[in-house]
Short mmCIF file of C-alpha atoms and ligand atoms in Angstrom, two decimals:
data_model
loop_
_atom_site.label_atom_id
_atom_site.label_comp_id
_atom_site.label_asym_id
_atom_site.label_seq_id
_atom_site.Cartn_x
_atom_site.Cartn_y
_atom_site.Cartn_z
CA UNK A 126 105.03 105.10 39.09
CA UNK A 127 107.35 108.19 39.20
CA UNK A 128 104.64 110.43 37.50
CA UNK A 129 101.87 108.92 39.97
CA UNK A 130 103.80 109.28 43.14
CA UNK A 131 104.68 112.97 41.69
CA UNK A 132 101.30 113.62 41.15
CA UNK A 133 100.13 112.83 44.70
CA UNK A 134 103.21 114.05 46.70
CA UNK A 135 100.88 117.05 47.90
CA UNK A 136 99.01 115.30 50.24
CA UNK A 137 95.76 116.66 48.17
CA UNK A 138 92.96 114.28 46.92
CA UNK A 139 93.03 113.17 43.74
CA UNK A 140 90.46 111.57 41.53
CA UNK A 141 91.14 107.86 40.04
CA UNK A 142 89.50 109.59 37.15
CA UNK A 143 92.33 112.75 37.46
CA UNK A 144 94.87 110.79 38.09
CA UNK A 145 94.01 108.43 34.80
CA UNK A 146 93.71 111.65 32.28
CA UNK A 147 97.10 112.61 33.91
CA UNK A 148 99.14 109.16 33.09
CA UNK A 149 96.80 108.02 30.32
CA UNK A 150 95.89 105.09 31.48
CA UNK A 151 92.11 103.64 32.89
CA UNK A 152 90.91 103.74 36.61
CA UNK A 153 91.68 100.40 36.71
CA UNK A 154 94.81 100.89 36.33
CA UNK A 155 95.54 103.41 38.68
CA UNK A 156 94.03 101.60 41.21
CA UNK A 157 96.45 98.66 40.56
CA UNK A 158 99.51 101.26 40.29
CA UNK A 159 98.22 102.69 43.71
CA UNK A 160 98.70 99.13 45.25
CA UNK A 161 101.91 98.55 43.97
CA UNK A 162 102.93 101.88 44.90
CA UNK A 163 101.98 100.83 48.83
CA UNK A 164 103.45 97.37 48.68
CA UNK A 165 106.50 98.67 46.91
CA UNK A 166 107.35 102.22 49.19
CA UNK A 167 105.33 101.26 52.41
CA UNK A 168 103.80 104.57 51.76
CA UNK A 169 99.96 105.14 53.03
CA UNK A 170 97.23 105.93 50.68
CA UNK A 171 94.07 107.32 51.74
CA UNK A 172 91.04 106.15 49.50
CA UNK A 173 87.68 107.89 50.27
CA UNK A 174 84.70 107.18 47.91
CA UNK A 175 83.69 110.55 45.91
CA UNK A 176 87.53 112.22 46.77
CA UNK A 177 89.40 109.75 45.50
CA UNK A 178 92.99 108.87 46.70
CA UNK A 179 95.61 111.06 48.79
CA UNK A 180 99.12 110.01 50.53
CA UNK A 181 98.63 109.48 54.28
CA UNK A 182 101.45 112.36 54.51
CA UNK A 183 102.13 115.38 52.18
CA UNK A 184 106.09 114.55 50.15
CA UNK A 185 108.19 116.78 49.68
CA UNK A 186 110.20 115.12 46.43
CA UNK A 187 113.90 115.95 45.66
CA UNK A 188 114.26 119.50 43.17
CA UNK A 189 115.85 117.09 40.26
CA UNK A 190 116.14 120.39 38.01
CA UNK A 191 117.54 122.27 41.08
CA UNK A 192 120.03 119.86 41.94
CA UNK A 193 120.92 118.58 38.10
CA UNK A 194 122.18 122.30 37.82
CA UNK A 195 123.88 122.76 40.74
CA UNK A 196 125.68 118.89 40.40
CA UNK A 197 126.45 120.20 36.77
CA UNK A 198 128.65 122.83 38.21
CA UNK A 199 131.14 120.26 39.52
CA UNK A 200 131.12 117.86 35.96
CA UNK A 201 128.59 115.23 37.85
CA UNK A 202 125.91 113.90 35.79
CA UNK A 203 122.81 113.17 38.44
CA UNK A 204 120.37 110.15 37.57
CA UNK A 205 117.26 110.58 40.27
CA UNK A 206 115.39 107.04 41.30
CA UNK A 207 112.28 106.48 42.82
CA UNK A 208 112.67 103.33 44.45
CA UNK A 209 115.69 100.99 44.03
CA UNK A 210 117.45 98.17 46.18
CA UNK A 211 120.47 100.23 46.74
CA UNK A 212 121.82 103.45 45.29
CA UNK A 213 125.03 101.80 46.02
CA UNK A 214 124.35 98.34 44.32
CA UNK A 215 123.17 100.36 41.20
CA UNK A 216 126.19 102.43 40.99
CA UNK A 217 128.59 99.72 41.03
CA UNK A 218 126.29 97.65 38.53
CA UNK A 219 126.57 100.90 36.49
CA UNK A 220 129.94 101.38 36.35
CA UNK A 221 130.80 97.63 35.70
CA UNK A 222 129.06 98.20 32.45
CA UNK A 223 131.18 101.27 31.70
CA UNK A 224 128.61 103.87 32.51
CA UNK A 225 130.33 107.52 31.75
CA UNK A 226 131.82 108.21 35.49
CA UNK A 227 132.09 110.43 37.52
CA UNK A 228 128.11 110.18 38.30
CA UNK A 229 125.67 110.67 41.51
CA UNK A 230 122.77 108.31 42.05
CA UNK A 231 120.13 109.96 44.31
CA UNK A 232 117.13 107.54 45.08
CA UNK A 233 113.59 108.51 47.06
CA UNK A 234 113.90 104.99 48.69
CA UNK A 235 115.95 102.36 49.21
CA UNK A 236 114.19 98.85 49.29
CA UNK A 237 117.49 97.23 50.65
CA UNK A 238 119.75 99.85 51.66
CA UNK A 239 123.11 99.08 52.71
CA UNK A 240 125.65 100.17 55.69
CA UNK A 241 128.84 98.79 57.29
CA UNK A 242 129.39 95.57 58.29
CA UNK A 243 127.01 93.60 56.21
CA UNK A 244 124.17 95.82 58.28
CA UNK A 245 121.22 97.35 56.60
CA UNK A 246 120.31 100.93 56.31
CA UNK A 247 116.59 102.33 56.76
CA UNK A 248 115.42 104.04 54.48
CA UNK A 249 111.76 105.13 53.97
CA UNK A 250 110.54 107.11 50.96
CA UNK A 251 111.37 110.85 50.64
CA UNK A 252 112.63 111.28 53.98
CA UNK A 253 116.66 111.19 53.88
CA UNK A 254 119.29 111.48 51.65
CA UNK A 255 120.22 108.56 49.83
CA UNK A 256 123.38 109.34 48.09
CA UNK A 257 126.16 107.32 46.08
CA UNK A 258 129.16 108.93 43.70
CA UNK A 259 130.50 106.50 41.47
CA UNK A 260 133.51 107.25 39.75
CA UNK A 261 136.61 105.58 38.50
CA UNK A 262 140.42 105.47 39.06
CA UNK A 263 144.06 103.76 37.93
CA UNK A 264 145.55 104.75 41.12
CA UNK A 265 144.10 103.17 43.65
CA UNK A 266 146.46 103.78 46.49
CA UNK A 267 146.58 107.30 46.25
CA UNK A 268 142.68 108.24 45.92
CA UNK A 269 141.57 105.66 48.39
CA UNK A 270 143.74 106.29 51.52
CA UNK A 271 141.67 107.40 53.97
CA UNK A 272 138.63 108.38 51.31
CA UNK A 273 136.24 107.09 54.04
CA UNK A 274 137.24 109.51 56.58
CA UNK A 275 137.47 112.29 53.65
CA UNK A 276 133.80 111.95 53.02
CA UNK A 277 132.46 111.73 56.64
CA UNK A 278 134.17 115.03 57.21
CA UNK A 279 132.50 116.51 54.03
CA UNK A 280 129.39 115.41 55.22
CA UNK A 281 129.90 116.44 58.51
CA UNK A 282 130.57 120.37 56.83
CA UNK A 283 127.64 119.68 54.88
CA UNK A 284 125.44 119.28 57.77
CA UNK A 285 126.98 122.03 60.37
CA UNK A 286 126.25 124.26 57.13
CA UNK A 287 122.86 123.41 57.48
CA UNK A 288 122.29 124.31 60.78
CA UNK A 289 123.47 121.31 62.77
CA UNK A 290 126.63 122.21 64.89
CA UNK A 291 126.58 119.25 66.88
CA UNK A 292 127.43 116.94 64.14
CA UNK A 293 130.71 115.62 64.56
CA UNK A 294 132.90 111.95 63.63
CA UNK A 295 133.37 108.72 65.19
CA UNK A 296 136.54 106.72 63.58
CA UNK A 297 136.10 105.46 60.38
CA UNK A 298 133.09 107.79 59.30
CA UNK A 299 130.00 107.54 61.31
CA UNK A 300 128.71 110.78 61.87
CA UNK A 301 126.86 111.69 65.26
CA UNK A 302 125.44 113.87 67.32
CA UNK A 303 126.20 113.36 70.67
CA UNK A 304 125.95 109.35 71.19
CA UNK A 305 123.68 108.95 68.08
CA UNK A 306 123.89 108.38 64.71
CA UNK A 307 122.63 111.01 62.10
CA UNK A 308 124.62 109.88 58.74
CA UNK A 309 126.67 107.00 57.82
CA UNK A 310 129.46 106.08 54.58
CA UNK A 311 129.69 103.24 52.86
CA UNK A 312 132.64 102.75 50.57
CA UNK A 313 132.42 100.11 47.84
CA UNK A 314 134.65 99.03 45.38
CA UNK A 315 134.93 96.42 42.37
CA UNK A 316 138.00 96.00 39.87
CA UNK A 317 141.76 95.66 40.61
CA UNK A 318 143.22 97.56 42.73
CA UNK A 319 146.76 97.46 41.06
CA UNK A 320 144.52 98.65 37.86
CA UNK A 321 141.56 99.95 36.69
CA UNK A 322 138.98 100.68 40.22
CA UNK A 323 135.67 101.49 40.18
CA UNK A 324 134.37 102.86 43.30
CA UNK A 325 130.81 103.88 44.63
CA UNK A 326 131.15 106.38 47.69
CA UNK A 327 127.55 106.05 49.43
CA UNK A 328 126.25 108.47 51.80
CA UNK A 329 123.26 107.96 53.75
CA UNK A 330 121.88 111.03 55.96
CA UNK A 331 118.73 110.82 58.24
CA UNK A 332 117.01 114.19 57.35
CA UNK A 333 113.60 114.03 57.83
CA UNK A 334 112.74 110.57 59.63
CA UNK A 335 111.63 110.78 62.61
CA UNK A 336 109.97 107.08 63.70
CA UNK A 337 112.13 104.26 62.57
CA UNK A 338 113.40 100.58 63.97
CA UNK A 339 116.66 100.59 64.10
CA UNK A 340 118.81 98.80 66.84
CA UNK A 341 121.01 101.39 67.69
CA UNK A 342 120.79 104.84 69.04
CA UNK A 343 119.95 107.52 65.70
CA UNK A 344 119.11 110.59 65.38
CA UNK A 345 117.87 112.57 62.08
CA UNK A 346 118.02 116.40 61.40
CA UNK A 347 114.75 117.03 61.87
CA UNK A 348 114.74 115.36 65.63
CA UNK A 349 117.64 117.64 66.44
CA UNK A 350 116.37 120.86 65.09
CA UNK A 351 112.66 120.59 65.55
CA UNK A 352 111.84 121.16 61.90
CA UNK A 353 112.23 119.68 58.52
CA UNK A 354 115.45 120.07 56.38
CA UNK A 355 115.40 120.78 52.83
CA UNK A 356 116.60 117.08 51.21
CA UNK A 357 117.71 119.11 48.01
CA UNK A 358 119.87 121.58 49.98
CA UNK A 359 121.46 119.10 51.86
CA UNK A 360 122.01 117.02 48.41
CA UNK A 361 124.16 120.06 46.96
CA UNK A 362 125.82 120.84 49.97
CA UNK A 363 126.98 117.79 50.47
CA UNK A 364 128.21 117.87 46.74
CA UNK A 365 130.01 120.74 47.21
CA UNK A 366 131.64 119.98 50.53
CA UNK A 367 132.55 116.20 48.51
CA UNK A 368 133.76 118.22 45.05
CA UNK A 369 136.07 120.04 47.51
CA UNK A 370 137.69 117.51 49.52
CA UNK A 371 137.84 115.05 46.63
CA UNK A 372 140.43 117.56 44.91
CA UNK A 373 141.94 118.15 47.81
CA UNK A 374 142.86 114.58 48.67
CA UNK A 375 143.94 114.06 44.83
CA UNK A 376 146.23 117.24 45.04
CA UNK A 377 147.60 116.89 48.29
CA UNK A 378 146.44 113.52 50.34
CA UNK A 379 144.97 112.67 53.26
CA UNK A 380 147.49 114.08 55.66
CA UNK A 381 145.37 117.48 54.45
CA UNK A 382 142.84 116.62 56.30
CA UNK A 383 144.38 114.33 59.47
CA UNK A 384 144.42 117.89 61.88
CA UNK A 385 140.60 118.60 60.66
CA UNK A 386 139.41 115.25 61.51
CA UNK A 387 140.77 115.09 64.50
CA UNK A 388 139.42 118.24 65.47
CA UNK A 389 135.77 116.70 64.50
CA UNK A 390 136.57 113.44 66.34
CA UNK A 391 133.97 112.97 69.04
CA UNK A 392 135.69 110.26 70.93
CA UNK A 393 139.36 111.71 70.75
CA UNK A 394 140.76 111.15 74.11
CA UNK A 395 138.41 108.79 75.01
CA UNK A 396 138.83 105.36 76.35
CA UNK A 397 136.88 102.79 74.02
CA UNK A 398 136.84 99.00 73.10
CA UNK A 399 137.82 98.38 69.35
CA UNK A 400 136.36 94.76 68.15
CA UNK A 401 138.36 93.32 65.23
CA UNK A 402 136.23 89.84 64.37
CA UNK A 403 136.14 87.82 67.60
CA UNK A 404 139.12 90.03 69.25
CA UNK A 405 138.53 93.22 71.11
CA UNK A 406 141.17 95.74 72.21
CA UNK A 407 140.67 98.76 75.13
CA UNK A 408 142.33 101.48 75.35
CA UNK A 409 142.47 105.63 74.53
CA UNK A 410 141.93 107.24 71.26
CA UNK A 411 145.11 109.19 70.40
CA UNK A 412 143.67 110.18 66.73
CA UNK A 413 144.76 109.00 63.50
CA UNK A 414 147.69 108.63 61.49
CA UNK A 415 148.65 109.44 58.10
CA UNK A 416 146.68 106.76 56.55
CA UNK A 417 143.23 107.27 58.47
CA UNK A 418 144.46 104.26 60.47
CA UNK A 419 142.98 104.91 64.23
CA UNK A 420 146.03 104.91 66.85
CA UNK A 421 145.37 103.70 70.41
CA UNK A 422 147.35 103.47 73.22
CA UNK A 423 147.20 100.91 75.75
CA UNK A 424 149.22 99.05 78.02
CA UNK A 425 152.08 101.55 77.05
CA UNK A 426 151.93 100.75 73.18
CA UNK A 427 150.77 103.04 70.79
CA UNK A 428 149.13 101.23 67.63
CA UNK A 429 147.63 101.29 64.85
CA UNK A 430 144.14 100.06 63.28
CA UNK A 431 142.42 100.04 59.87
CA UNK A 432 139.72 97.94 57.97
CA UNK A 433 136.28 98.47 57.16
CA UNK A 434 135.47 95.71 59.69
CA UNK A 435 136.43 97.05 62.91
CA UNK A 436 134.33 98.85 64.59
CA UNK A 437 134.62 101.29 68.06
CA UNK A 438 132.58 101.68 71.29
CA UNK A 439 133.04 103.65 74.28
CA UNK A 440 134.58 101.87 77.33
CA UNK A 441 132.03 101.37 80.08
C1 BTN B 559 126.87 102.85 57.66
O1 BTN B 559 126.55 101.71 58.01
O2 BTN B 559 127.17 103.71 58.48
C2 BTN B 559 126.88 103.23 56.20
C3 BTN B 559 125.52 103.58 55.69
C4 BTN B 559 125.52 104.01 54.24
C5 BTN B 559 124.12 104.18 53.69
C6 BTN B 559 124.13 104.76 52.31
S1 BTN B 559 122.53 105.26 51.77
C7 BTN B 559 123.12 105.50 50.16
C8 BTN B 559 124.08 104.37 49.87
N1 BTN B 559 123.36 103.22 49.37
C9 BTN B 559 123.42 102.18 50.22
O3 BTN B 559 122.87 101.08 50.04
N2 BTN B 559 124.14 102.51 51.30
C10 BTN B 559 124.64 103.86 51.20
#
């Protein structure tokens, strides 16, 4: 499927005949693979008698050598998927079996992609950036304080590098552009946390997607800017930006990087409604402390909040 889907990325026709010399198997075949293909991706095919079959819409595939070289550079081994549930899902399965760590999983498509909250995330074939680090650690505590907000500002450098100067953070690590949503982290972890942790940092970026059903305001780069982003750029940027921060945090902690976040905060200052489960609490975003933890004040009282459950809105 990985060859076929290669082989037709450029949007040209391509005979079943072609396209059977290519993978070595019979027409038939292809035209079963071409099915699956559809049902599996929700990609279009084109099929016109004499031309034979084209995508609806030219692909522009991730550079595996270009990015295997440039991941190299920072001791990260790079496996590239076609289509998968979860890049996330697979990383953790992959490092419960005691896959060599640290490793990225980048994935064309995401059949079940996940975000916060027990929420999915949309993501159609070779249009974002489908992203998930998995590596593992004995000390828990110290590489996992605030790591959420660590990687929404790397992404955030990532994508100002590229072009996008709007981008900017909303506590714990969704990553907007004005009031919507460009890029999201997911954080997952299995193990003990007094022990041995393995943990899967996802990142999910909206590059090149620009019609999509999703029940809250987005954005993607290419609606900001007009034009389409190169996915493989983006991938080592954010690498880079990630490499970076990640020894950062391990040498010196999160309180590195509390006066940077806050700089990149969106809604510092602001006057919001935080909803923890079934409770809500107003008042104005005074940052965050040395944990990540987001401090309001309200009613007088300054306090603290933290958990991957909570999540922020701006007061009406
Ligand atoms: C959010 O809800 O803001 C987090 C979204 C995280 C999505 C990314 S895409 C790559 C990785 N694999 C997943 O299933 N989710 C994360």
């Amino acid at each position: 499927m990985d060859r076929l889907l290669a082989l037709l990325a450029d949007g040209e026709f391509h005979s079943g005949q072609h396209l059977g010399q290519a993978l070595g198997v019979s027409r038939a075949s292809i035209w079963k693979m071409i099915a699956r293909l559809e049902a599996e991706t929700g990609l279009v095919v084109d099929r016109v008698r004499g031309n034979g079959y084209r995508l609806a819409a030219k692909l522009s595939l991730l550079d595996e050598d270009r990015i295997a070289r440039a991941f190299a550079a920072h001791g990260w081994q790079v496996n590239f998927e076609q289509s998968v549930t979860s890049t996330n899902a697979l990383a953790l399965a992959r490092l419960q079996q005691g896959a060599k760590a640290p490793f990225v999983i980048l994935a064309e498509h995401q059949r079940a992609g996940r975000g916060r909250r027990g929420r999915g995330w949309t993501s159609p074939l070779g249009a974002n950036l489908y992203f998930s680090y998995g590596f593992v650690t004995n000390d828990a505590t110290r590489y996992l304080t605030g790591l959420s907000l660590v990687v929404g500002l790397a992404v955030v450098a990532a994508l100002r590098g590229m072009g996008l100067v709007g981008a900017g953070l909303k506590w714990p690590n969704d990553v907007l552009v004005g009031r919507r949503k460009v890029a999201g982290v997911l954080i997952e972890l299995s193990g003990d946390p007094g022990g041995e942790c393995q943990v899967v940092i996802g990142v999910g970026v909206n590059v090149n997607m620009v019609e999509a059903n999703i029940d809250q305001p987005w954005t993607s780069m290419k609606l900001e800017s007009g034009h389409e982003a190169d996915r493989s750029e983006l991938a080592i940027s954010l690498a880079g930006h990630l490499a970076a921060a990640l020894e950062l945090q391990r040498l010196q902690g999160f309180d590195a990087f509390r006066a940077e976040w806050e700089a990149h905060h969106l809604w510092q200052g602001e006057n919001v409604t935080l909803r923890l489960g079934e409770r809500e609490v107003s008042g104005k975003v005074l940052g965050i402390d040395g944990a990540g933890a987001l401090l309001l004040s309200a009613d007088g009282d300054v306090r603290s909040y933290s958990g991957g459950e909570l999540s922020l809105r701006l007061a009406p």
